Amino acid sequence: MTRLLLDLSVNGQRYDVDVEPGAYLLDVLRDRIGLLGTKEACDEGECGACTVLLDGRAVDSCIAFAGQAAGCEIRTVEGLGRGRELDGLQRAFVQHGAVQCGFCTPGFLMAATELLQENPRPTHAEIRDALAGNLCRCTGYNNIVRAVAAAADELTAEGD
Amino acid sequence: MRTDVDHRPVTAFQEPTTVEQVISLHRALGDAAVLVAGATDVGVLLRRHRIHPTHLVSLRRVDALRRFEVDGDDLVVGASVTHRSVERSRLVAGSLVALRECCETVGSIQTRNIGTIGGNLCNASPAADTPPVLLALGASVELAGEAGTRSLPLDRFFLDYRRTALAAGEVLTAVRIPLPAAGSGSAFLKLGRRGAMEISIVCVGAFLSIDPEGVCRRAGIGLGSVASTPIKVSEAAAVLEGSEVTPSRLDEAAGLAAQACAPIDDVRGSAAYRKDVTATLVRRALVRALDRARGDTGVTGQ
């Protein structure tokens, strides 16, 4: 089988990888590049745990082929914040108890990142709408919505 | 990396850049190839071993499939235009607003950011969200093959459960939607258990065009999840055309639409329930389209 040679840009860093032609982006990120923040759960684009940004847009990496991501800027949860310093959304998730088991958290953070980039002052309804493709079995969602709202407040306060 | 014993491996990921290249690849490879747009269906089907292609033919570098513009009397939506792009387009406003409404209910934002209109049609699920609206609006599809391009009314594109009129090597390149006259309105309604990531129990697209005298000039009704394909119920729409839209005409159209459907019992709802609820939803969608038609000045967002 001819391997597929890909030049992937993940969190601003270039990775040359050769993968199976039918490889999924999720598996390449985790197993080849070693970025384990992006989670595998449903494997069918239902739960959002594997959400990453492709050119700023949230997608489910479990059903996207790695080949589709070549040439795009890929952003994973490891690309939020700086080193060990958390970004505003991550801090808000911690402060508002939006993390319990934590498995869904990277996906929520990435979906929320797209939301706040597009809509810096979302209503609670808009937050719920933007996160409808992410499932959490622990928190009951309220704390997640509060955390995103708080991060938005903080970001707009910084911007004003 | 994942290894599956019963898995015939994909041996190639190809990225043609023109429609002609896609056609010739598709012809040469036949069933061994599957065209990949957003992969939100293909990616799932492959994971579940429901399809067994050896070649993935990605369409993302084919710029010609990304047209999204008014062309003469039609709105042209290229096959690779994402649901999210449709949702946010200024072109999809006024009397075409149902197109936005149906795209907004597809999957999640993650699905809509990458999933495409062409993919939604070619996947040919009877429960897909966009076909009922496109059928109601009188859309047609453009199919490109070795012999050239042909246009087919969308209701003749769906042949059976997940089966389309695409011939071997043919590619759906765009959807054409006739721009409605002033005084038109459309609506989409979907019945499901939750708002997101939901497969419809029944979904309905409705379109009405009313002239200044109050006479309905054109009506369209499309249904999803009530037959082996999305269906256009022309008999039901026809009773509305040529006269004023009255409550009794609406009842008649809703009844005929329910009669035209042939639903199945499944985990989401019984056939009897689907038939009942179709009448209610069709009436409701028509009333909404009528209200919108009354407020429509014919100015679209272009």
Coordinates of C-alpha atoms in Angstrom, one line a residue:
Chain A
M1 CA 0.0 0.0 0.0
T2 CA 1.3 3.5 -0.8
R3 CA 1.5 5.5 2.3
L4 CA 0.0 9.0 2.2
L5 CA 2.7 11.6 2.9
L6 CA 1.2 14.6 4.8
D7 CA 2.6 17.9 5.9
L8 CA 0.4 18.8 8.8
S9 CA 0.4 22.1 10.7
V10 CA -0.7 21.5 14.2
N11 CA -0.7 24.3 16.8
G12 CA 1.7 26.3 14.6
Q13 CA 4.2 23.4 14.3
R14 CA 4.8 21.4 11.1
Y15 CA 4.7 17.6 11.2
D16 CA 5.7 15.4 8.2
V17 CA 3.9 12.1 8.7
D18 CA 3.3 9.2 6.4
V19 CA -0.1 7.5 7.2
E20 CA -2.4 4.9 5.8
P21 CA -4.5 6.6 3.1
G22 CA -7.7 6.0 5.0
A23 CA -6.4 7.2 8.4
Y24 CA -8.6 9.5 10.4
L25 CA -7.3 12.8 11.7
L26 CA -8.0 11.8 15.3
D27 CA -5.8 8.7 15.1
V28 CA -2.9 10.6 13.4
L29 CA -3.0 13.4 16.1
R30 CA -3.0 10.9 18.9
D31 CA -1.0 8.0 17.7
R32 CA 1.5 9.5 15.3
I33 CA 2.0 13.0 16.5
G34 CA 1.5 12.1 20.2
L35 CA -1.0 14.8 21.0
L36 CA -3.3 13.0 23.5
G37 CA -5.5 15.9 24.5
T38 CA -8.0 15.2 21.7
K39 CA -10.2 12.4 22.9
E40 CA -11.7 9.4 21.2
A41 CA -15.2 8.4 22.4
C42 CA -18.1 7.7 20.1
D43 CA -16.1 7.4 16.8
E44 CA -19.0 8.5 14.8
G45 CA -19.2 12.2 15.0
E46 CA -21.9 12.3 17.6
C47 CA -20.3 13.3 20.9
G48 CA -17.7 16.0 20.0
A49 CA -15.0 14.7 22.3
C50 CA -12.6 14.7 19.4
T51 CA -13.3 18.3 18.3
V52 CA -10.4 20.2 16.8
L53 CA -10.3 23.4 14.8
L54 CA -9.5 23.2 11.1
D55 CA -8.7 26.8 9.9
G56 CA -10.6 28.0 12.9
R57 CA -13.7 25.8 12.4
A58 CA -14.7 23.1 14.8
V59 CA -14.9 19.6 13.3
D60 CA -15.1 16.1 14.6
S61 CA -11.6 14.6 14.0
C62 CA -12.9 11.0 14.4
I63 CA -14.7 11.0 11.1
A64 CA -12.4 13.5 9.2
F65 CA -9.7 11.9 7.1
A66 CA -6.2 13.1 7.8
G67 CA -5.8 13.8 4.1
Q68 CA -8.5 16.4 4.4
A69 CA -6.5 18.4 7.0
A70 CA -3.3 18.8 5.0
G71 CA -2.8 22.4 4.2
C72 CA -5.1 23.5 7.0
E73 CA -4.1 25.1 10.3
I74 CA -5.1 22.4 12.8
R75 CA -5.6 23.5 16.4
T76 CA -6.0 21.1 19.3
V77 CA -6.5 21.7 23.0
E78 CA -2.7 21.6 23.4
G79 CA -2.7 24.8 21.3
L80 CA -4.7 26.8 23.8
G81 CA -2.8 28.8 26.4
R82 CA 0.9 29.1 26.5
G83 CA 2.9 26.2 27.8
R84 CA 1.5 25.4 31.2
E85 CA -0.3 28.7 31.4
L86 CA -4.1 28.3 30.7
D87 CA -6.0 30.5 28.4
G88 CA -9.2 32.4 29.5
L89 CA -11.6 29.6 28.6
Q90 CA -9.6 26.9 30.3
R91 CA -9.3 29.1 33.5
A92 CA -13.0 29.7 33.5
F93 CA -13.7 26.0 33.1
V94 CA -11.6 25.3 36.2
Q95 CA -13.1 28.2 38.2
H96 CA -16.7 27.3 37.4
G97 CA -16.5 23.6 38.0
A98 CA -17.1 22.9 34.3
V99 CA -14.7 19.9 34.5
Q100 CA -15.7 16.7 36.3
C101 CA -14.2 13.5 34.7
G102 CA -12.7 15.8 32.1
F103 CA -12.9 13.5 29.1
C104 CA -15.3 15.7 27.1
T105 CA -13.4 18.9 28.2
P106 CA -11.0 19.3 25.3
G107 CA -13.8 19.0 22.8
F108 CA -15.9 21.6 24.7
L109 CA -13.0 23.9 24.8
M110 CA -12.4 23.8 21.1
A111 CA -16.0 24.2 20.2
A112 CA -16.2 27.1 22.6
T113 CA -13.1 28.6 21.2
E114 CA -14.7 28.8 17.8
L115 CA -17.8 30.4 19.3
L116 CA -15.9 33.1 21.1
Q117 CA -13.8 33.9 18.1
E118 CA -17.0 34.5 16.0
N119 CA -19.3 35.9 18.7
P120 CA -17.4 37.5 21.6
R121 CA -20.6 38.3 23.5
P122 CA -22.8 35.2 23.2
T123 CA -26.1 34.8 25.1
H124 CA -26.6 31.6 27.2
A125 CA -28.9 30.3 24.4
E126 CA -26.2 30.9 21.8
I127 CA -23.6 29.1 24.0
R128 CA -25.9 26.1 24.3
D129 CA -26.5 26.1 20.6
A130 CA -22.8 26.3 19.8
L131 CA -22.1 23.4 22.2
A132 CA -25.0 21.2 21.0
G133 CA -22.6 18.8 19.3
N134 CA -20.6 18.1 22.5
L135 CA -21.9 15.6 25.1
C136 CA -21.0 15.7 28.8
R137 CA -22.2 12.9 31.1
C138 CA -21.1 14.5 34.3
T139 CA -21.8 18.2 34.7
G140 CA -25.3 18.6 33.5
Y141 CA -23.9 21.4 31.3
N142 CA -24.9 24.4 33.5
N143 CA -21.4 24.9 34.7
I144 CA -20.0 24.6 31.2
V145 CA -22.3 27.3 30.0
R146 CA -21.5 29.5 32.9
A147 CA -17.8 29.0 32.3
V148 CA -18.0 30.0 28.6
A149 CA -20.1 33.0 29.6
A150 CA -17.6 34.1 32.2
A151 CA -14.7 33.6 29.8
A152 CA -16.6 35.8 27.2
D153 CA -17.1 38.5 29.9
E154 CA -13.4 38.4 30.7
L155 CA -12.3 38.5 27.1
T156 CA -14.6 41.5 26.3
A157 CA -13.6 43.3 29.4
E158 CA -9.9 42.9 28.4
G159 CA -10.8 44.1 24.9
D160 CA -12.7 47.2 26.1
Chain B
M1 CA -3.4 2.8 14.9
R2 CA -6.7 1.1 14.7
T3 CA -6.6 -2.3 13.0
D4 CA -9.8 -4.2 12.0
V5 CA -9.6 -7.7 10.8
D6 CA -12.6 -7.5 8.4
H7 CA -11.4 -4.3 7.0
R8 CA -10.4 -4.0 3.3
P9 CA -7.9 -1.3 3.6
V10 CA -8.2 2.0 1.8
T11 CA -5.1 2.1 -0.4
A12 CA -5.3 5.6 -1.8
F13 CA -6.4 9.1 -0.9
Q14 CA -6.7 11.1 -4.1
E15 CA -7.2 14.8 -4.6
P16 CA -8.2 15.7 -8.1
T17 CA -8.6 19.4 -8.9
T18 CA -11.1 19.5 -11.7
V19 CA -14.5 17.9 -12.3
E20 CA -13.1 16.1 -15.4
Q21 CA -10.5 14.5 -13.3
V22 CA -13.1 13.4 -10.7
I23 CA -15.2 11.9 -13.5
S24 CA -12.3 9.9 -15.1
L25 CA -11.1 8.6 -11.7
H26 CA -14.6 7.6 -10.8
R27 CA -15.1 5.9 -14.1
A28 CA -11.8 4.0 -13.9
L29 CA -12.3 2.9 -10.3
G30 CA -16.0 2.2 -10.3
D31 CA -17.3 0.9 -6.9
A32 CA -13.8 0.8 -5.5
A33 CA -13.9 4.6 -5.2
V34 CA -16.0 6.8 -3.0
L35 CA -16.2 10.5 -3.4
V36 CA -15.4 12.4 -0.2
A37 CA -16.7 15.9 0.4
G38 CA -16.9 16.7 4.1
A39 CA -16.7 13.0 5.1
T40 CA -19.4 13.4 7.8
D41 CA -21.3 10.5 6.2
V42 CA -18.5 8.6 4.4
G43 CA -16.3 8.8 7.5
V44 CA -19.0 7.2 9.6
L45 CA -19.9 4.5 7.0
L46 CA -16.3 3.5 6.6
R47 CA -15.8 3.3 10.4
R48 CA -18.8 1.0 10.6
H49 CA -17.6 -1.1 7.6
R50 CA -20.8 -0.3 5.8
I51 CA -18.8 0.7 2.7
H52 CA -15.6 -0.8 1.4
P53 CA -13.8 1.5 -1.0
T54 CA -10.1 1.1 -1.7
H55 CA -9.9 4.7 -3.0
L56 CA -11.0 7.9 -1.3
V57 CA -11.5 10.6 -3.9
S58 CA -11.4 13.9 -2.0
L59 CA -13.3 16.8 -3.7
R60 CA -11.9 19.6 -1.5
R61 CA -9.4 20.8 -4.2
V62 CA -12.1 21.0 -6.9
D63 CA -12.9 24.8 -6.8
A64 CA -15.6 24.4 -9.5
L65 CA -17.8 22.7 -6.9
R66 CA -17.7 25.7 -4.5
R67 CA -19.8 28.0 -6.7
F68 CA -22.4 29.9 -4.6
E69 CA -24.0 32.7 -6.5
V70 CA -27.1 34.0 -8.3
D71 CA -26.9 32.9 -12.0
G72 CA -29.7 34.3 -14.1
D73 CA -33.0 33.4 -12.5
D74 CA -31.5 30.7 -10.2
L75 CA -29.5 30.5 -7.0
V76 CA -26.6 28.1 -7.7
V77 CA -25.2 26.2 -4.7
G78 CA -22.1 24.2 -5.6
A79 CA -21.9 20.6 -4.3
S80 CA -19.0 21.4 -1.9
V81 CA -20.7 24.4 -0.2
T82 CA -21.0 23.6 3.5
H83 CA -24.2 23.7 5.5
R84 CA -22.6 26.4 7.6
S85 CA -21.9 28.6 4.5
V86 CA -25.5 28.3 3.4
E87 CA -26.7 29.1 7.0
R88 CA -24.7 32.3 7.0
S89 CA -25.1 33.5 3.4
R90 CA -26.9 36.7 2.6
L91 CA -28.2 34.9 -0.5
V92 CA -30.3 32.7 1.6
A93 CA -32.8 35.1 3.0
G94 CA -36.3 36.4 2.4
S95 CA -38.4 33.8 0.5
L96 CA -35.5 31.2 0.6
V97 CA -35.2 31.3 4.4
A98 CA -36.3 27.7 4.7
L99 CA -33.0 26.7 3.2
R100 CA -31.2 28.4 6.1
E101 CA -33.6 26.7 8.6
C102 CA -33.0 23.2 7.2
C103 CA -29.2 23.7 7.1
E104 CA -29.2 24.9 10.7
T105 CA -30.7 21.6 11.9
V106 CA -28.1 19.4 10.3
G107 CA -26.1 17.5 12.9
S108 CA -24.0 19.9 15.1
I109 CA -21.8 22.8 14.2
Q110 CA -19.0 20.3 13.8
T111 CA -21.0 18.5 11.2
R112 CA -22.2 21.7 9.4
N113 CA -18.7 23.2 9.3
I114 CA -17.5 20.5 6.9
G115 CA -20.6 18.6 5.7
T116 CA -21.8 19.7 2.3
I117 CA -25.0 20.2 0.4
G118 CA -23.9 17.8 -2.4
G119 CA -22.9 15.2 0.2
N120 CA -26.2 15.5 1.9
L121 CA -28.0 14.8 -1.4
C122 CA -25.7 12.0 -2.7
N123 CA -25.9 10.2 0.7
A124 CA -29.6 10.0 -0.2
S125 CA -30.9 9.3 3.3
P126 CA -34.7 9.5 3.4
A127 CA -34.3 11.5 6.6
A128 CA -31.9 14.1 5.3
D129 CA -32.8 17.7 6.3
T130 CA -32.1 19.6 3.1
P131 CA -34.1 17.6 0.5
P132 CA -37.6 18.5 1.7
V133 CA -36.8 22.2 1.4
L134 CA -35.0 21.9 -2.0
L135 CA -37.9 19.8 -3.3
A136 CA -40.5 22.4 -2.1
L137 CA -38.5 25.1 -3.8
G138 CA -38.4 23.2 -7.1
A139 CA -34.7 22.7 -7.1
S140 CA -32.8 20.7 -9.8
V141 CA -29.4 19.1 -9.7
E142 CA -26.6 19.4 -12.2
L143 CA -24.9 16.1 -12.9
A144 CA -21.6 16.0 -14.8
G145 CA -20.4 12.9 -16.6
E146 CA -18.2 11.8 -19.5
A147 CA -20.9 12.6 -22.0
G148 CA -21.4 16.1 -20.6
T149 CA -23.7 17.8 -18.1
R150 CA -27.4 17.1 -17.5
S151 CA -29.9 18.7 -15.3
L152 CA -32.4 16.7 -13.3
P153 CA -35.3 17.9 -11.2
L154 CA -34.4 16.9 -7.6
D155 CA -37.5 14.6 -7.2
R156 CA -36.1 12.4 -10.1
F157 CA -32.7 12.2 -8.4
F158 CA -33.8 10.1 -5.5
L159 CA -34.7 6.6 -6.8
D160 CA -34.9 4.4 -3.7
Y161 CA -33.4 4.1 -0.2
R162 CA -29.9 5.5 -0.5
R163 CA -30.0 5.1 -4.3
T164 CA -29.7 8.1 -6.7
A165 CA -30.0 8.6 -10.4
L166 CA -26.2 9.2 -10.6
A167 CA -24.8 7.0 -13.4
A168 CA -21.4 5.4 -13.2
G169 CA -18.8 8.1 -13.2
E170 CA -21.3 10.9 -12.8
V171 CA -20.7 13.6 -10.2
L172 CA -23.3 16.0 -8.7
T173 CA -21.8 19.4 -9.2
A174 CA -24.4 21.9 -8.1
V175 CA -28.0 22.5 -7.0
R176 CA -30.1 25.1 -8.9
I177 CA -32.9 26.8 -7.0
P178 CA -35.3 29.1 -9.0
L179 CA -35.4 32.5 -7.4
P180 CA -38.9 33.0 -6.2
A181 CA -41.1 35.9 -7.3
A182 CA -42.0 38.7 -4.9
G183 CA -44.7 37.6 -2.5
S184 CA -43.2 34.2 -1.8
G185 CA -42.4 32.4 1.5
S186 CA -40.9 29.2 2.6
A187 CA -40.6 27.2 5.9
F188 CA -39.0 24.1 7.3
L189 CA -40.2 22.1 10.2
K190 CA -38.5 19.1 11.8
L191 CA -39.9 16.8 14.4
G192 CA -37.3 15.1 16.5
R193 CA -36.6 14.3 20.2
R194 CA -34.0 16.9 20.7
G195 CA -32.7 20.0 18.8
A196 CA -29.2 18.8 17.9
M197 CA -27.7 15.7 16.3
E198 CA -31.1 14.5 15.6
I199 CA -32.5 12.3 12.8
S200 CA -36.0 13.4 12.0
I201 CA -39.2 11.5 12.8
V202 CA -40.7 13.7 10.1
C203 CA -39.4 16.8 8.4
V204 CA -41.3 19.1 6.0
G205 CA -40.4 21.8 3.6
A206 CA -43.1 24.2 2.3
F207 CA -43.1 26.9 -0.3
L208 CA -45.9 29.3 -1.5
S209 CA -45.9 32.1 -4.0
I210 CA -48.8 34.5 -3.8
D211 CA -49.6 37.1 -6.4
P212 CA -50.8 40.7 -5.6
E213 CA -54.5 39.5 -6.0
G214 CA -53.9 36.9 -3.3
V215 CA -53.9 34.0 -5.7
C216 CA -51.4 31.2 -5.1
R217 CA -49.3 30.9 -8.2
R218 CA -46.8 28.2 -7.1
A219 CA -46.8 25.8 -4.2
G220 CA -44.3 23.2 -3.2
I221 CA -44.2 20.6 -0.4
G222 CA -41.3 18.2 0.3
L223 CA -41.2 15.5 3.0
G224 CA -38.5 13.6 4.8
S225 CA -38.5 10.4 6.8
V226 CA -41.9 9.2 5.5
A227 CA -40.8 7.0 2.6
S228 CA -37.7 5.3 1.2
T229 CA -36.6 8.6 -0.3
P230 CA -37.3 12.2 0.4
I231 CA -40.5 12.9 -1.6
K232 CA -42.1 15.8 -3.3
V233 CA -45.9 15.7 -2.9
S234 CA -47.1 17.5 -6.0
E235 CA -50.8 16.5 -5.7
A236 CA -51.0 18.1 -2.3
A237 CA -49.3 21.3 -3.6
A238 CA -51.5 21.4 -6.7
V239 CA -54.7 21.9 -4.7
L240 CA -53.3 25.2 -3.4
E241 CA -52.4 26.6 -6.8
G242 CA -54.7 28.8 -8.8
S243 CA -56.8 30.2 -6.0
E244 CA -56.7 31.9 -2.6
V245 CA -55.1 29.9 0.2
T246 CA -58.0 29.2 2.5
P247 CA -58.1 27.1 5.7
S248 CA -60.1 24.4 3.9
R249 CA -57.5 24.3 1.1
L250 CA -54.7 24.0 3.7
D251 CA -56.6 21.1 5.3
E252 CA -57.0 19.4 2.0
A253 CA -53.3 19.8 1.1
A254 CA -52.2 18.6 4.5
G255 CA -54.5 15.5 4.2
L256 CA -53.2 14.7 0.7
A257 CA -49.6 15.0 1.8
A258 CA -50.2 12.6 4.6
Q259 CA -51.9 10.1 2.2
A260 CA -48.9 10.4 -0.2
C261 CA -46.4 9.2 2.4
A262 CA -45.4 5.6 3.0
P263 CA -43.6 5.6 6.3
I264 CA -42.2 2.7 8.2
D265 CA -42.2 1.7 11.9
D266 CA -38.8 2.2 13.4
V267 CA -37.2 3.2 16.6
R268 CA -38.0 6.9 16.1
G269 CA -41.7 6.5 15.5
S270 CA -44.5 4.3 14.2
A271 CA -45.8 4.6 10.6
A272 CA -49.2 5.6 11.9
Y273 CA -47.8 8.3 14.1
R274 CA -45.6 9.6 11.2
K275 CA -48.7 9.8 8.9
D276 CA -50.7 11.7 11.5
V277 CA -48.0 14.1 12.4
T278 CA -47.2 14.7 8.7
A279 CA -50.7 16.3 8.2
T280 CA -50.1 18.6 11.2
L281 CA -46.6 19.6 10.2
V282 CA -47.5 20.2 6.6
R283 CA -50.4 22.5 7.6
R284 CA -48.2 24.3 10.1
A285 CA -45.3 24.8 7.6
L286 CA -47.7 26.1 4.9
V287 CA -49.2 28.6 7.3
R288 CA -45.7 29.8 8.2
A289 CA -44.8 30.0 4.5
L290 CA -48.0 31.9 3.9
D291 CA -47.3 34.4 6.7
R292 CA -43.8 35.0 5.3
A293 CA -45.1 35.3 1.7
R294 CA -47.4 38.1 2.9
G295 CA -44.4 40.0 4.2
D296 CA -42.1 39.3 1.3
T297 CA -41.1 42.3 -0.9
G298 CA -39.0 40.1 -3.2
V299 CA -35.8 41.8 -2.2
T300 CA -33.3 39.0 -1.5
G301 CA -30.0 39.6 0.3
Q302 CA -27.9 39.8 -2.8

